[in-house]
Amino acid sequence: HAYVTGGSKGLGKAIAKLLASKGAHVTIIARDKDHLQIALEEIKDAAKGREDYKNLIFNAISADVTNYEDSVRALNEACDLHNGRAPDFIFCCAGACKPGLFIEQDISEFESGMQLNYHGTLYTVHVRVKRMTRQRIKGKIVLVSSVLGVMSFIGFSQYAPTKYALRGLAETLRNELLLYDISVHCYFAGTIDSPGLQQENKTKPKITSEIEGDDVALSPDQAAKALYKSLCKGHFHITSDLGGNICRVASKGAVSPTNNFIVDSLLSAFAWVCKNKINFYFVLYIL
Amino acid sequence: HAYVTGGSKGLGKAIAKLLASKGAHVTIIARDKDHLQIALEEIKDAAKGREDYKNLIFNAISADVTNYEDSVRALNEACDLHNGRAPDFIFCCAGACKPGLFIEQDISEFESGMQLNYHGTLYTVHVRVKRMTRQRIKGKIVLVSSVLGVMSFIGFSQYAPTKYALRGLAETLRNELLLYDISVHCYFAGTIDSPGLQQENKTKPKITSEIEGDDVALSPDQAAKALYKSLCKGHFHITSDLGGNICRVASKGAVSPTNNFIVDSLLSAFAWVCKNKINFYFVLYIL
């Protein structure tokens, strides 16, 4: 049984579809009921070819993950369909980015960004981990950070700190939840061609777009597939593109496990080059 | 003119004293009026030996940095004493840590931790940067993160994400504020023997203390001195002990500048060893 927040669009919906096609029960959480219904149909379609299709339970719950009580209610509803049993897999995909220049952005945009991206995930994880440990359910928790949770530059002061915070939460919980055999994974998503990206590009400063350059965006389905593949391998820090992988290695932290020692070491060398490239472009731009 | 939040105790007070002894005007911000008065006297004492003592302006303002309006008021009061001019140096030292096991901590402790450690700093920086840029004041902004802002383990899920978020903010603003010649610095403080530490140890889980081991705590004055020295060298990521320095190098990120290439490369090798040591102790503990 997989529980996916932000499951009505973009990456969340793509993961839900992929898991359904692999035979998982899936519950998706989002606010907008119309989008939830559309997503639920797509998820059912993805599983239709399976022999066990009739036994699979798909469910969509409208809830606001930035509200703790609502997160509790959503979990309870999801558990009720499974005889009270907590979900085995949790994917926290709800999140949004509003780029802008630091001094031009209103403080409320910083607050609402932290509330959705960090606290929205924290609430979901806290409620579920408490129930998982009570029921002694081993499982996986996937936090969706961003490449902007390992490096950042002009234009992302509203967003990057929230994704850094998620990395810090993942780093702590990876270690702490070993006690209960719950594995924690942190996905540093790169650019994904989703409704969120279109929203984001509306307020993105020109300089930010220029530094990003012709960043190749993955489709939500491609990102979901890459994430799933890494989860099967048991990676803690997960990326789905070369740029993200280089950033991951460059900032993997002191207690985070390496994915592959040789590959990671080679990428470290690239990281040094890339780092100077970003700084170089930036200096070029302001001159 | 230096502006120090959390200036009535611990690291903040030590920095305020050090800066006063070097001839800076100093404004300290904290909530408790009694502690502010005691600190203000100590700050004056630190500068008393100076010839220009009579020209120096020392000021203590009682304000709650977790409240945006109060942060605006505190800045306005500080500027009024300097003909409306914004402070040149900002040290954001207000912060607190409440260790505990993730599933045992109340969600409100996570929220208040983020509000004080992250938003408290964000508000201060946002208000001041807006005024600094309007007045075209070049200056320095020092964010106080923690070694737990570059790595984390069991017991710190309430704290580490807030310090990671500060690292993300520093990373973004270092780049963005180059536009205005404002330099941003991020201090990854290790254990400091302050009133905060005594508070912290009251709720620290046993396993967390054991992993920390006999961590040597710096006095606030030692930490302030180390921070000051690194600021003079212009370092972006600042640490004041070997453990912190190793963690900094291990997780320096993709666009953060290196402090010293050779030293940093050597430390990278140590980082690998340390990382496995921490994991080793942890596995040993839970077996």
mmCIF file of N, CA, C and O in Angstrom, chain A residues 101-103 105 107 110-111 114 118 122-123 126 129-130 151-155 157 161 164-165 167-168 171-176 178-180 250-251 253-256 258 261 272 275 278-279 282 286, chain B residues 101-103 105 107 110-111 114 118 122-123 126 129-130 151-155 157 161 164-165 167-168 171-176 178-180 250-251 253-256 258 261 272 275 278-279 282 286:
data_model
loop_
_atom_site.group_PDB
_atom_site.id
_atom_site.type_symbol
_atom_site.label_atom_id
_atom_site.label_comp_id
_atom_site.label_asym_id
_atom_site.label_seq_id
_atom_site.Cartn_x
_atom_site.Cartn_y
_atom_site.Cartn_z
ATOM 1 N N LEU A 101 13.480 37.539 -6.911
ATOM 2 C CA LEU A 101 14.625 38.160 -6.266
ATOM 3 C C LEU A 101 14.314 38.373 -4.789
ATOM 4 O O LEU A 101 13.215 38.793 -4.422
ATOM 5 N N PHE A 102 15.307 38.089 -3.953
ATOM 6 C CA PHE A 102 15.127 38.099 -2.498
ATOM 7 C C PHE A 102 14.462 39.373 -1.996
ATOM 8 O O PHE A 102 13.484 39.313 -1.254
ATOM 9 N N ILE A 103 14.984 40.526 -2.415
ATOM 10 C CA ILE A 103 14.454 41.765 -1.843
ATOM 11 C C ILE A 103 13.095 42.143 -2.430
ATOM 12 O O ILE A 103 12.409 42.993 -1.892
ATOM 13 N N GLN A 105 10.658 39.792 -3.052
ATOM 14 C CA GLN A 105 9.610 38.856 -2.632
ATOM 15 C C GLN A 105 9.053 39.230 -1.269
ATOM 16 O O GLN A 105 9.777 39.696 -0.385
ATOM 17 N N ILE A 107 7.560 38.519 2.407
ATOM 18 C CA ILE A 107 7.935 37.531 3.425
ATOM 19 C C ILE A 107 6.905 36.397 3.504
ATOM 20 O O ILE A 107 7.247 35.257 3.839
ATOM 21 N N PHE A 110 7.843 33.354 1.526
ATOM 22 C CA PHE A 110 8.817 32.470 2.169
ATOM 23 C C PHE A 110 8.109 31.549 3.173
ATOM 24 O O PHE A 110 8.382 30.358 3.253
ATOM 25 N N GLU A 111 7.191 32.160 3.936
ATOM 26 C CA GLU A 111 6.486 31.378 4.964
ATOM 27 C C GLU A 111 5.621 30.285 4.351
ATOM 28 O O GLU A 111 5.633 29.143 4.820
ATOM 29 N N MET A 114 7.777 27.374 2.985
ATOM 30 C CA MET A 114 8.268 26.465 4.031
ATOM 31 C C MET A 114 7.119 25.613 4.557
ATOM 32 O O MET A 114 7.291 24.428 4.836
ATOM 33 N N TYR A 118 8.205 22.013 3.389
ATOM 34 C CA TYR A 118 8.815 21.323 4.527
ATOM 35 C C TYR A 118 7.781 20.771 5.495
ATOM 36 O O TYR A 118 7.703 19.567 5.729
ATOM 37 N N LEU A 122 6.782 17.073 6.583
ATOM 38 C CA LEU A 122 7.032 16.687 7.979
ATOM 39 C C LEU A 122 5.770 16.111 8.627
ATOM 40 O O LEU A 122 5.824 15.065 9.288
ATOM 41 N N TYR A 123 4.649 16.800 8.457
ATOM 42 C CA TYR A 123 3.393 16.332 9.063
ATOM 43 C C TYR A 123 3.066 14.923 8.591
ATOM 44 O O TYR A 123 2.770 14.028 9.389
ATOM 45 N N HIS A 126 5.529 12.423 10.057
ATOM 46 C CA HIS A 126 5.394 12.276 11.508
ATOM 47 C C HIS A 126 4.187 11.410 11.861
ATOM 48 O O HIS A 126 4.295 10.452 12.640
ATOM 49 N N VAL A 129 4.889 7.733 10.545
ATOM 50 C CA VAL A 129 5.932 6.983 11.241
ATOM 51 C C VAL A 129 5.421 6.549 12.612
ATOM 52 O O VAL A 129 5.675 5.424 13.050
ATOM 53 N N LYS A 130 4.682 7.431 13.282
ATOM 54 C CA LYS A 130 4.143 7.046 14.587
ATOM 55 C C LYS A 130 3.270 5.792 14.463
ATOM 56 O O LYS A 130 3.355 4.875 15.266
ATOM 57 N N MET A 151 22.425 22.499 -3.836
ATOM 58 C CA MET A 151 23.141 23.695 -4.288
ATOM 59 C C MET A 151 22.074 24.729 -4.615
ATOM 60 O O MET A 151 20.904 24.375 -4.800
ATOM 61 N N SER A 152 22.448 25.987 -4.674
ATOM 62 C CA SER A 152 21.450 26.989 -5.019
ATOM 63 C C SER A 152 22.119 28.254 -5.504
ATOM 64 O O SER A 152 23.308 28.466 -5.283
ATOM 65 N N PHE A 153 21.355 29.075 -6.184
ATOM 66 C CA PHE A 153 21.885 30.346 -6.678
ATOM 67 C C PHE A 153 20.764 31.359 -6.800
ATOM 68 O O PHE A 153 19.604 31.062 -6.435
ATOM 69 N N ILE A 154 21.103 32.520 -7.287
ATOM 70 C CA ILE A 154 20.179 33.658 -7.360
ATOM 71 C C ILE A 154 18.787 33.269 -7.875
ATOM 72 O O ILE A 154 18.660 32.580 -8.879
ATOM 73 N N GLY A 155 17.757 33.733 -7.154
ATOM 74 C CA GLY A 155 16.388 33.506 -7.594
ATOM 75 C C GLY A 155 15.629 32.448 -6.804
ATOM 76 O O GLY A 155 14.417 32.346 -6.914
ATOM 77 N N SER A 157 15.818 31.858 -3.283
ATOM 78 C CA SER A 157 15.890 31.984 -1.821
ATOM 79 C C SER A 157 14.586 31.576 -1.148
ATOM 80 O O SER A 157 14.567 31.220 0.023
ATOM 81 N N PRO A 161 15.938 26.871 0.596
ATOM 82 C CA PRO A 161 15.999 26.531 2.029
ATOM 83 C C PRO A 161 14.989 25.445 2.430
ATOM 84 O O PRO A 161 15.291 24.600 3.269
ATOM 85 N N TYR A 164 16.575 22.228 1.258
ATOM 86 C CA TYR A 164 17.685 21.899 2.160
ATOM 87 C C TYR A 164 17.136 21.298 3.456
ATOM 88 O O TYR A 164 17.677 20.333 3.990
ATOM 89 N N ALA A 165 16.067 21.913 3.977
ATOM 90 C CA ALA A 165 15.470 21.422 5.230
ATOM 91 C C ALA A 165 15.025 19.969 5.078
ATOM 92 O O ALA A 165 15.247 19.144 5.969
ATOM 93 N N ARG A 167 16.325 17.805 3.070
ATOM 94 C CA ARG A 167 17.540 16.984 3.066
ATOM 95 C C ARG A 167 18.009 16.721 4.492
ATOM 96 O O ARG A 167 18.412 15.616 4.837
ATOM 97 N N GLY A 168 17.923 17.762 5.335
ATOM 98 C CA GLY A 168 18.317 17.604 6.743
ATOM 99 C C GLY A 168 17.414 16.628 7.467
ATOM 100 O O GLY A 168 17.875 15.818 8.286
ATOM 101 N N GLU A 171 18.326 13.168 6.246
ATOM 102 C CA GLU A 171 19.619 12.771 6.821
ATOM 103 C C GLU A 171 19.441 12.265 8.257
ATOM 104 O O GLU A 171 20.019 11.254 8.652
ATOM 105 N N THR A 172 18.625 12.987 9.043
ATOM 106 C CA THR A 172 18.402 12.593 10.434
ATOM 107 C C THR A 172 17.582 11.304 10.510
ATOM 108 O O THR A 172 17.931 10.371 11.244
ATOM 109 N N LEU A 173 16.500 11.264 9.748
ATOM 110 C CA LEU A 173 15.585 10.123 9.843
ATOM 111 C C LEU A 173 16.180 8.854 9.261
ATOM 112 O O LEU A 173 15.876 7.758 9.724
ATOM 113 N N ARG A 174 17.018 8.984 8.237
ATOM 114 C CA ARG A 174 17.685 7.796 7.689
ATOM 115 C C ARG A 174 18.362 7.048 8.824
ATOM 116 O O ARG A 174 18.270 5.835 8.956
ATOM 117 N N ASN A 175 19.039 7.821 9.676
ATOM 118 C CA ASN A 175 19.764 7.237 10.790
ATOM 119 C C ASN A 175 18.794 6.778 11.886
ATOM 120 O O ASN A 175 18.844 5.633 12.349
ATOM 121 N N GLU A 176 17.881 7.657 12.276
ATOM 122 C CA GLU A 176 17.023 7.365 13.430
ATOM 123 C C GLU A 176 16.046 6.214 13.173
ATOM 124 O O GLU A 176 15.794 5.399 14.050
ATOM 125 N N LEU A 178 16.383 3.651 11.333
ATOM 126 C CA LEU A 178 17.014 2.334 11.297
ATOM 127 C C LEU A 178 16.530 1.508 12.488
ATOM 128 O O LEU A 178 16.422 0.281 12.421
ATOM 129 N N LEU A 179 16.229 2.199 13.583
ATOM 130 C CA LEU A 179 15.750 1.543 14.796
ATOM 131 C C LEU A 179 14.491 0.732 14.548
ATOM 132 O O LEU A 179 14.221 -0.234 15.256
ATOM 133 N N TYR A 180 13.694 1.166 13.581
ATOM 134 C CA TYR A 180 12.412 0.502 13.330
ATOM 135 C C TYR A 180 12.375 -0.167 11.957
ATOM 136 O O TYR A 180 11.299 -0.508 11.459
ATOM 137 N N ALA A 250 28.868 16.071 -4.854
ATOM 138 C CA ALA A 250 29.641 17.212 -4.363
ATOM 139 C C ALA A 250 29.218 17.604 -2.949
ATOM 140 O O ALA A 250 29.958 18.236 -2.225
ATOM 141 N N SER A 251 28.035 17.231 -2.573
ATOM 142 C CA SER A 251 27.541 17.691 -1.272
ATOM 143 C C SER A 251 26.894 16.564 -0.499
ATOM 144 O O SER A 251 25.910 16.743 0.173
ATOM 145 N N GLY A 253 27.561 15.054 2.131
ATOM 146 C CA GLY A 253 27.480 15.115 3.585
ATOM 147 C C GLY A 253 28.321 14.048 4.245
ATOM 148 O O GLY A 253 28.822 13.128 3.598
ATOM 149 N N ALA A 254 28.466 14.188 5.541
ATOM 150 C CA ALA A 254 29.431 13.369 6.249
ATOM 151 C C ALA A 254 28.908 11.995 6.625
ATOM 152 O O ALA A 254 29.670 11.045 6.725
ATOM 153 N N VAL A 255 27.618 11.870 6.852
ATOM 154 C CA VAL A 255 27.138 10.554 7.264
ATOM 155 C C VAL A 255 26.209 9.899 6.240
ATOM 156 O O VAL A 255 25.676 8.843 6.492
ATOM 157 N N SER A 256 26.042 10.544 5.101
ATOM 158 C CA SER A 256 25.206 9.939 4.078
ATOM 159 C C SER A 256 26.001 8.877 3.348
ATOM 160 O O SER A 256 27.153 9.112 2.996
ATOM 161 N N THR A 258 27.511 6.584 0.404
ATOM 162 C CA THR A 258 27.807 6.733 -1.020
ATOM 163 C C THR A 258 26.950 5.735 -1.781
ATOM 164 O O THR A 258 26.626 4.680 -1.265
ATOM 165 N N PHE A 261 31.019 3.812 -4.966
ATOM 166 C CA PHE A 261 32.240 4.516 -4.603
ATOM 167 C C PHE A 261 33.014 5.018 -5.821
ATOM 168 O O PHE A 261 33.447 6.166 -5.872
ATOM 169 N N TRP A 272 33.840 19.668 -9.265
ATOM 170 C CA TRP A 272 34.770 20.786 -9.140
ATOM 171 C C TRP A 272 34.694 21.680 -10.396
ATOM 172 O O TRP A 272 34.638 22.904 -10.318
ATOM 173 N N LYS A 275 31.167 23.436 -10.620
ATOM 174 C CA LYS A 275 31.081 24.496 -9.636
ATOM 175 C C LYS A 275 31.674 25.777 -10.183
ATOM 176 O O LYS A 275 31.073 26.849 -10.085
ATOM 177 N N ILE A 278 29.499 27.342 -12.960
ATOM 178 C CA ILE A 278 28.353 28.137 -12.508
ATOM 179 C C ILE A 278 28.826 29.506 -12.025
ATOM 180 O O ILE A 278 28.265 30.532 -12.381
ATOM 181 N N ASN A 279 29.873 29.510 -11.225
ATOM 182 C CA ASN A 279 30.390 30.791 -10.747
ATOM 183 C C ASN A 279 30.865 31.662 -11.908
ATOM 184 O O ASN A 279 30.676 32.864 -11.925
ATOM 185 N N PHE A 282 28.059 33.235 -13.738
ATOM 186 C CA PHE A 282 27.440 34.273 -12.930
ATOM 187 C C PHE A 282 28.266 35.557 -12.969
ATOM 188 O O PHE A 282 27.738 36.651 -13.159
ATOM 189 N N ILE A 286 27.085 39.364 -14.416
ATOM 190 C CA ILE A 286 26.989 40.642 -13.707
ATOM 191 C C ILE A 286 28.003 41.662 -14.207
ATOM 192 O O ILE A 286 27.902 42.837 -13.889
ATOM 193 N N LEU B 101 13.601 12.117 20.397
ATOM 194 C CA LEU B 101 13.313 11.106 19.394
ATOM 195 C C LEU B 101 12.130 11.569 18.551
ATOM 196 O O LEU B 101 11.143 12.077 19.076
ATOM 197 N N PHE B 102 12.255 11.371 17.252
ATOM 198 C CA PHE B 102 11.269 11.883 16.287
ATOM 199 C C PHE B 102 9.835 11.546 16.675
ATOM 200 O O PHE B 102 8.978 12.426 16.699
ATOM 201 N N ILE B 103 9.579 10.264 16.994
ATOM 202 C CA ILE B 103 8.182 9.886 17.226
ATOM 203 C C ILE B 103 7.686 10.350 18.595
ATOM 204 O O ILE B 103 6.494 10.343 18.856
ATOM 205 N N GLN B 105 8.515 13.439 19.895
ATOM 206 C CA GLN B 105 8.400 14.897 19.959
ATOM 207 C C GLN B 105 7.071 15.374 19.389
ATOM 208 O O GLN B 105 6.554 14.797 18.430
ATOM 209 N N ILE B 107 4.601 17.864 17.401
ATOM 210 C CA ILE B 107 4.797 18.597 16.149
ATOM 211 C C ILE B 107 5.029 20.092 16.410
ATOM 212 O O ILE B 107 5.739 20.767 15.651
ATOM 213 N N PHE B 110 8.651 21.095 16.459
ATOM 214 C CA PHE B 110 9.259 21.259 15.138
ATOM 215 C C PHE B 110 8.926 22.646 14.579
ATOM 216 O O PHE B 110 9.769 23.335 14.026
ATOM 217 N N GLU B 111 7.666 23.021 14.756
ATOM 218 C CA GLU B 111 7.218 24.306 14.206
ATOM 219 C C GLU B 111 7.920 25.479 14.874
ATOM 220 O O GLU B 111 8.385 26.411 14.211
ATOM 221 N N MET B 114 11.606 25.752 13.768
ATOM 222 C CA MET B 114 11.780 26.356 12.445
ATOM 223 C C MET B 114 11.505 27.859 12.517
ATOM 224 O O MET B 114 12.184 28.660 11.873
ATOM 225 N N TYR B 118 15.059 29.367 11.731
ATOM 226 C CA TYR B 118 15.082 29.761 10.328
ATOM 227 C C TYR B 118 14.383 31.100 10.089
ATOM 228 O O TYR B 118 15.002 32.058 9.635
ATOM 229 N N LEU B 122 15.693 34.667 8.867
ATOM 230 C CA LEU B 122 15.196 35.166 7.578
ATOM 231 C C LEU B 122 14.611 36.571 7.710
ATOM 232 O O LEU B 122 14.916 37.457 6.903
ATOM 233 N N TYR B 123 13.760 36.776 8.720
ATOM 234 C CA TYR B 123 13.123 38.088 8.908
ATOM 235 C C TYR B 123 14.192 39.172 9.069
ATOM 236 O O TYR B 123 14.148 40.219 8.421
ATOM 237 N N HIS B 126 16.035 39.731 5.779
ATOM 238 C CA HIS B 126 15.178 40.323 4.748
ATOM 239 C C HIS B 126 14.986 41.824 5.000
ATOM 240 O O HIS B 126 15.177 42.650 4.101
ATOM 241 N N VAL B 129 18.502 43.593 4.517
ATOM 242 C CA VAL B 129 19.024 43.634 3.145
ATOM 243 C C VAL B 129 18.244 44.655 2.334
ATOM 244 O O VAL B 129 18.822 45.409 1.541
ATOM 245 N N LYS B 130 16.934 44.703 2.530
ATOM 246 C CA LYS B 130 16.137 45.682 1.799
ATOM 247 C C LYS B 130 16.638 47.097 2.088
ATOM 248 O O LYS B 130 16.773 47.917 1.179
ATOM 249 N N MET B 151 25.504 17.769 8.498
ATOM 250 C CA MET B 151 25.304 16.318 8.705
ATOM 251 C C MET B 151 24.364 16.201 9.893
ATOM 252 O O MET B 151 24.206 17.158 10.661
ATOM 253 N N SER B 152 23.738 15.056 10.053
ATOM 254 C CA SER B 152 22.851 14.909 11.197
ATOM 255 C C SER B 152 22.619 13.443 11.498
ATOM 256 O O SER B 152 22.890 12.577 10.670
ATOM 257 N N PHE B 153 22.173 13.171 12.705
ATOM 258 C CA PHE B 153 21.882 11.783 13.082
ATOM 259 C C PHE B 153 20.798 11.757 14.151
ATOM 260 O O PHE B 153 20.245 12.808 14.509
ATOM 261 N N ILE B 154 20.485 10.598 14.627
ATOM 262 C CA ILE B 154 19.383 10.373 15.560
ATOM 263 C C ILE B 154 19.330 11.417 16.693
ATOM 264 O O ILE B 154 20.340 11.731 17.301
ATOM 265 N N GLY B 155 18.152 11.962 16.913
ATOM 266 C CA GLY B 155 17.944 12.895 18.024
ATOM 267 C C GLY B 155 17.813 14.342 17.598
ATOM 268 O O GLY B 155 17.404 15.193 18.383
ATOM 269 N N SER B 157 16.124 15.608 14.723
ATOM 270 C CA SER B 157 15.177 15.870 13.628
ATOM 271 C C SER B 157 14.441 17.201 13.817
ATOM 272 O O SER B 157 13.956 17.787 12.866
ATOM 273 N N PRO B 161 17.037 20.115 10.384
ATOM 274 C CA PRO B 161 16.412 20.715 9.194
ATOM 275 C C PRO B 161 16.420 22.243 9.220
ATOM 276 O O PRO B 161 16.577 22.880 8.176
ATOM 277 N N TYR B 164 19.945 23.178 8.220
ATOM 278 C CA TYR B 164 20.109 22.932 6.782
ATOM 279 C C TYR B 164 19.460 24.071 5.995
ATOM 280 O O TYR B 164 20.009 24.557 5.002
ATOM 281 N N ALA B 165 18.263 24.474 6.437
ATOM 282 C CA ALA B 165 17.548 25.546 5.734
ATOM 283 C C ALA B 165 18.394 26.821 5.731
ATOM 284 O O ALA B 165 18.483 27.514 4.702
ATOM 285 N N ARG B 167 21.617 26.944 5.806
ATOM 286 C CA ARG B 167 22.695 26.736 4.841
ATOM 287 C C ARG B 167 22.201 27.014 3.424
ATOM 288 O O ARG B 167 22.902 27.637 2.618
ATOM 289 N N GLY B 168 20.961 26.567 3.148
ATOM 290 C CA GLY B 168 20.384 26.809 1.826
ATOM 291 C C GLY B 168 20.176 28.291 1.567
ATOM 292 O O GLY B 168 20.407 28.793 0.459
ATOM 293 N N GLU B 171 23.579 29.808 0.957
ATOM 294 C CA GLU B 171 24.071 29.409 -0.368
ATOM 295 C C GLU B 171 23.440 30.275 -1.462
ATOM 296 O O GLU B 171 24.120 30.735 -2.382
ATOM 297 N N THR B 172 22.136 30.505 -1.335
ATOM 298 C CA THR B 172 21.438 31.314 -2.340
ATOM 299 C C THR B 172 21.863 32.773 -2.253
ATOM 300 O O THR B 172 22.196 33.400 -3.261
ATOM 301 N N LEU B 173 21.859 33.304 -1.026
ATOM 302 C CA LEU B 173 22.136 34.732 -0.861
ATOM 303 C C LEU B 173 23.593 35.075 -1.144
ATOM 304 O O LEU B 173 23.895 36.178 -1.594
ATOM 305 N N ARG B 174 24.513 34.153 -0.872
ATOM 306 C CA ARG B 174 25.917 34.411 -1.211
ATOM 307 C C ARG B 174 26.009 34.799 -2.679
ATOM 308 O O ARG B 174 26.673 35.761 -3.043
ATOM 309 N N ASN B 175 25.285 34.054 -3.490
ATOM 310 C CA ASN B 175 25.308 34.312 -4.921
ATOM 311 C C ASN B 175 24.502 35.570 -5.265
ATOM 312 O O ASN B 175 24.989 36.469 -5.955
ATOM 313 N N GLU B 176 23.290 35.651 -4.760
ATOM 314 C CA GLU B 176 22.383 36.733 -5.163
ATOM 315 C C GLU B 176 22.855 38.110 -4.690
ATOM 316 O O GLU B 176 22.746 39.099 -5.417
ATOM 317 N N LEU B 178 25.784 39.208 -4.250
ATOM 318 C CA LEU B 178 26.952 39.712 -4.972
ATOM 319 C C LEU B 178 26.544 40.934 -5.787
ATOM 320 O O LEU B 178 27.337 41.851 -6.011
ATOM 321 N N LEU B 179 25.293 40.937 -6.219
ATOM 322 C CA LEU B 179 24.757 42.053 -7.011
ATOM 323 C C LEU B 179 24.898 43.380 -6.269
ATOM 324 O O LEU B 179 24.982 44.433 -6.888
ATOM 325 N N TYR B 180 24.853 43.319 -4.942
ATOM 326 C CA TYR B 180 24.865 44.560 -4.148
ATOM 327 C C TYR B 180 26.131 44.683 -3.302
ATOM 328 O O TYR B 180 26.167 45.468 -2.356
ATOM 329 N N ALA B 250 33.188 17.764 3.451
ATOM 330 C CA ALA B 250 32.481 16.599 2.928
ATOM 331 C C ALA B 250 31.181 16.993 2.259
ATOM 332 O O ALA B 250 30.650 16.271 1.443
ATOM 333 N N SER B 251 30.649 18.143 2.605
ATOM 334 C CA SER B 251 29.327 18.498 2.091
ATOM 335 C C SER B 251 29.293 19.922 1.605
ATOM 336 O O SER B 251 28.320 20.628 1.766
ATOM 337 N N GLY B 253 28.969 21.283 -1.167
ATOM 338 C CA GLY B 253 27.987 21.652 -2.190
ATOM 339 C C GLY B 253 28.658 22.044 -3.486
ATOM 340 O O GLY B 253 29.880 22.204 -3.570
ATOM 341 N N ALA B 254 27.816 22.223 -4.485
ATOM 342 C CA ALA B 254 28.342 22.360 -5.832
ATOM 343 C C ALA B 254 28.792 23.775 -6.168
ATOM 344 O O ALA B 254 29.674 23.972 -6.981
ATOM 345 N N VAL B 255 28.184 24.781 -5.588
ATOM 346 C CA VAL B 255 28.586 26.132 -5.958
ATOM 347 C C VAL B 255 29.221 26.915 -4.806
ATOM 348 O O VAL B 255 29.528 28.078 -4.953
ATOM 349 N N SER B 256 29.407 26.258 -3.663
ATOM 350 C CA SER B 256 30.066 26.950 -2.556
ATOM 351 C C SER B 256 31.563 26.980 -2.817
ATOM 352 O O SER B 256 32.138 25.985 -3.233
ATOM 353 N N THR B 258 35.526 26.798 -2.232
ATOM 354 C CA THR B 258 36.435 26.104 -1.335
ATOM 355 C C THR B 258 37.184 27.150 -0.517
ATOM 356 O O THR B 258 37.417 28.255 -0.998
ATOM 357 N N PHE B 261 42.190 24.968 -1.206
ATOM 358 C CA PHE B 261 42.025 23.768 -2.026
ATOM 359 C C PHE B 261 42.796 22.574 -1.471
ATOM 360 O O PHE B 261 42.270 21.465 -1.384
ATOM 361 N N TRP B 272 35.725 10.781 4.631
ATOM 362 C CA TRP B 272 35.319 9.428 4.277
ATOM 363 C C TRP B 272 35.465 8.494 5.480
ATOM 364 O O TRP B 272 34.581 7.692 5.782
ATOM 365 N N LYS B 275 32.912 9.492 8.302
ATOM 366 C CA LYS B 275 31.564 9.107 7.938
ATOM 367 C C LYS B 275 31.311 7.654 8.324
ATOM 368 O O LYS B 275 30.306 7.322 8.934
ATOM 369 N N ILE B 278 31.053 7.175 12.150
ATOM 370 C CA ILE B 278 29.755 7.496 12.752
ATOM 371 C C ILE B 278 28.758 6.383 12.483
ATOM 372 O O ILE B 278 28.065 5.923 13.382
ATOM 373 N N ASN B 279 28.729 5.890 11.262
ATOM 374 C CA ASN B 279 27.815 4.795 10.945
ATOM 375 C C ASN B 279 28.169 3.549 11.739
ATOM 376 O O ASN B 279 27.306 2.827 12.215
ATOM 377 N N PHE B 282 27.046 3.758 15.270
ATOM 378 C CA PHE B 282 25.593 3.674 15.347
ATOM 379 C C PHE B 282 25.140 2.212 15.228
ATOM 380 O O PHE B 282 24.309 1.742 15.997
ATOM 381 N N ILE B 286 23.028 -0.099 18.079
ATOM 382 C CA ILE B 286 21.702 -0.717 17.992
ATOM 383 C C ILE B 286 21.770 -2.243 18.000
ATOM 384 O O ILE B 286 20.755 -2.899 18.164
#
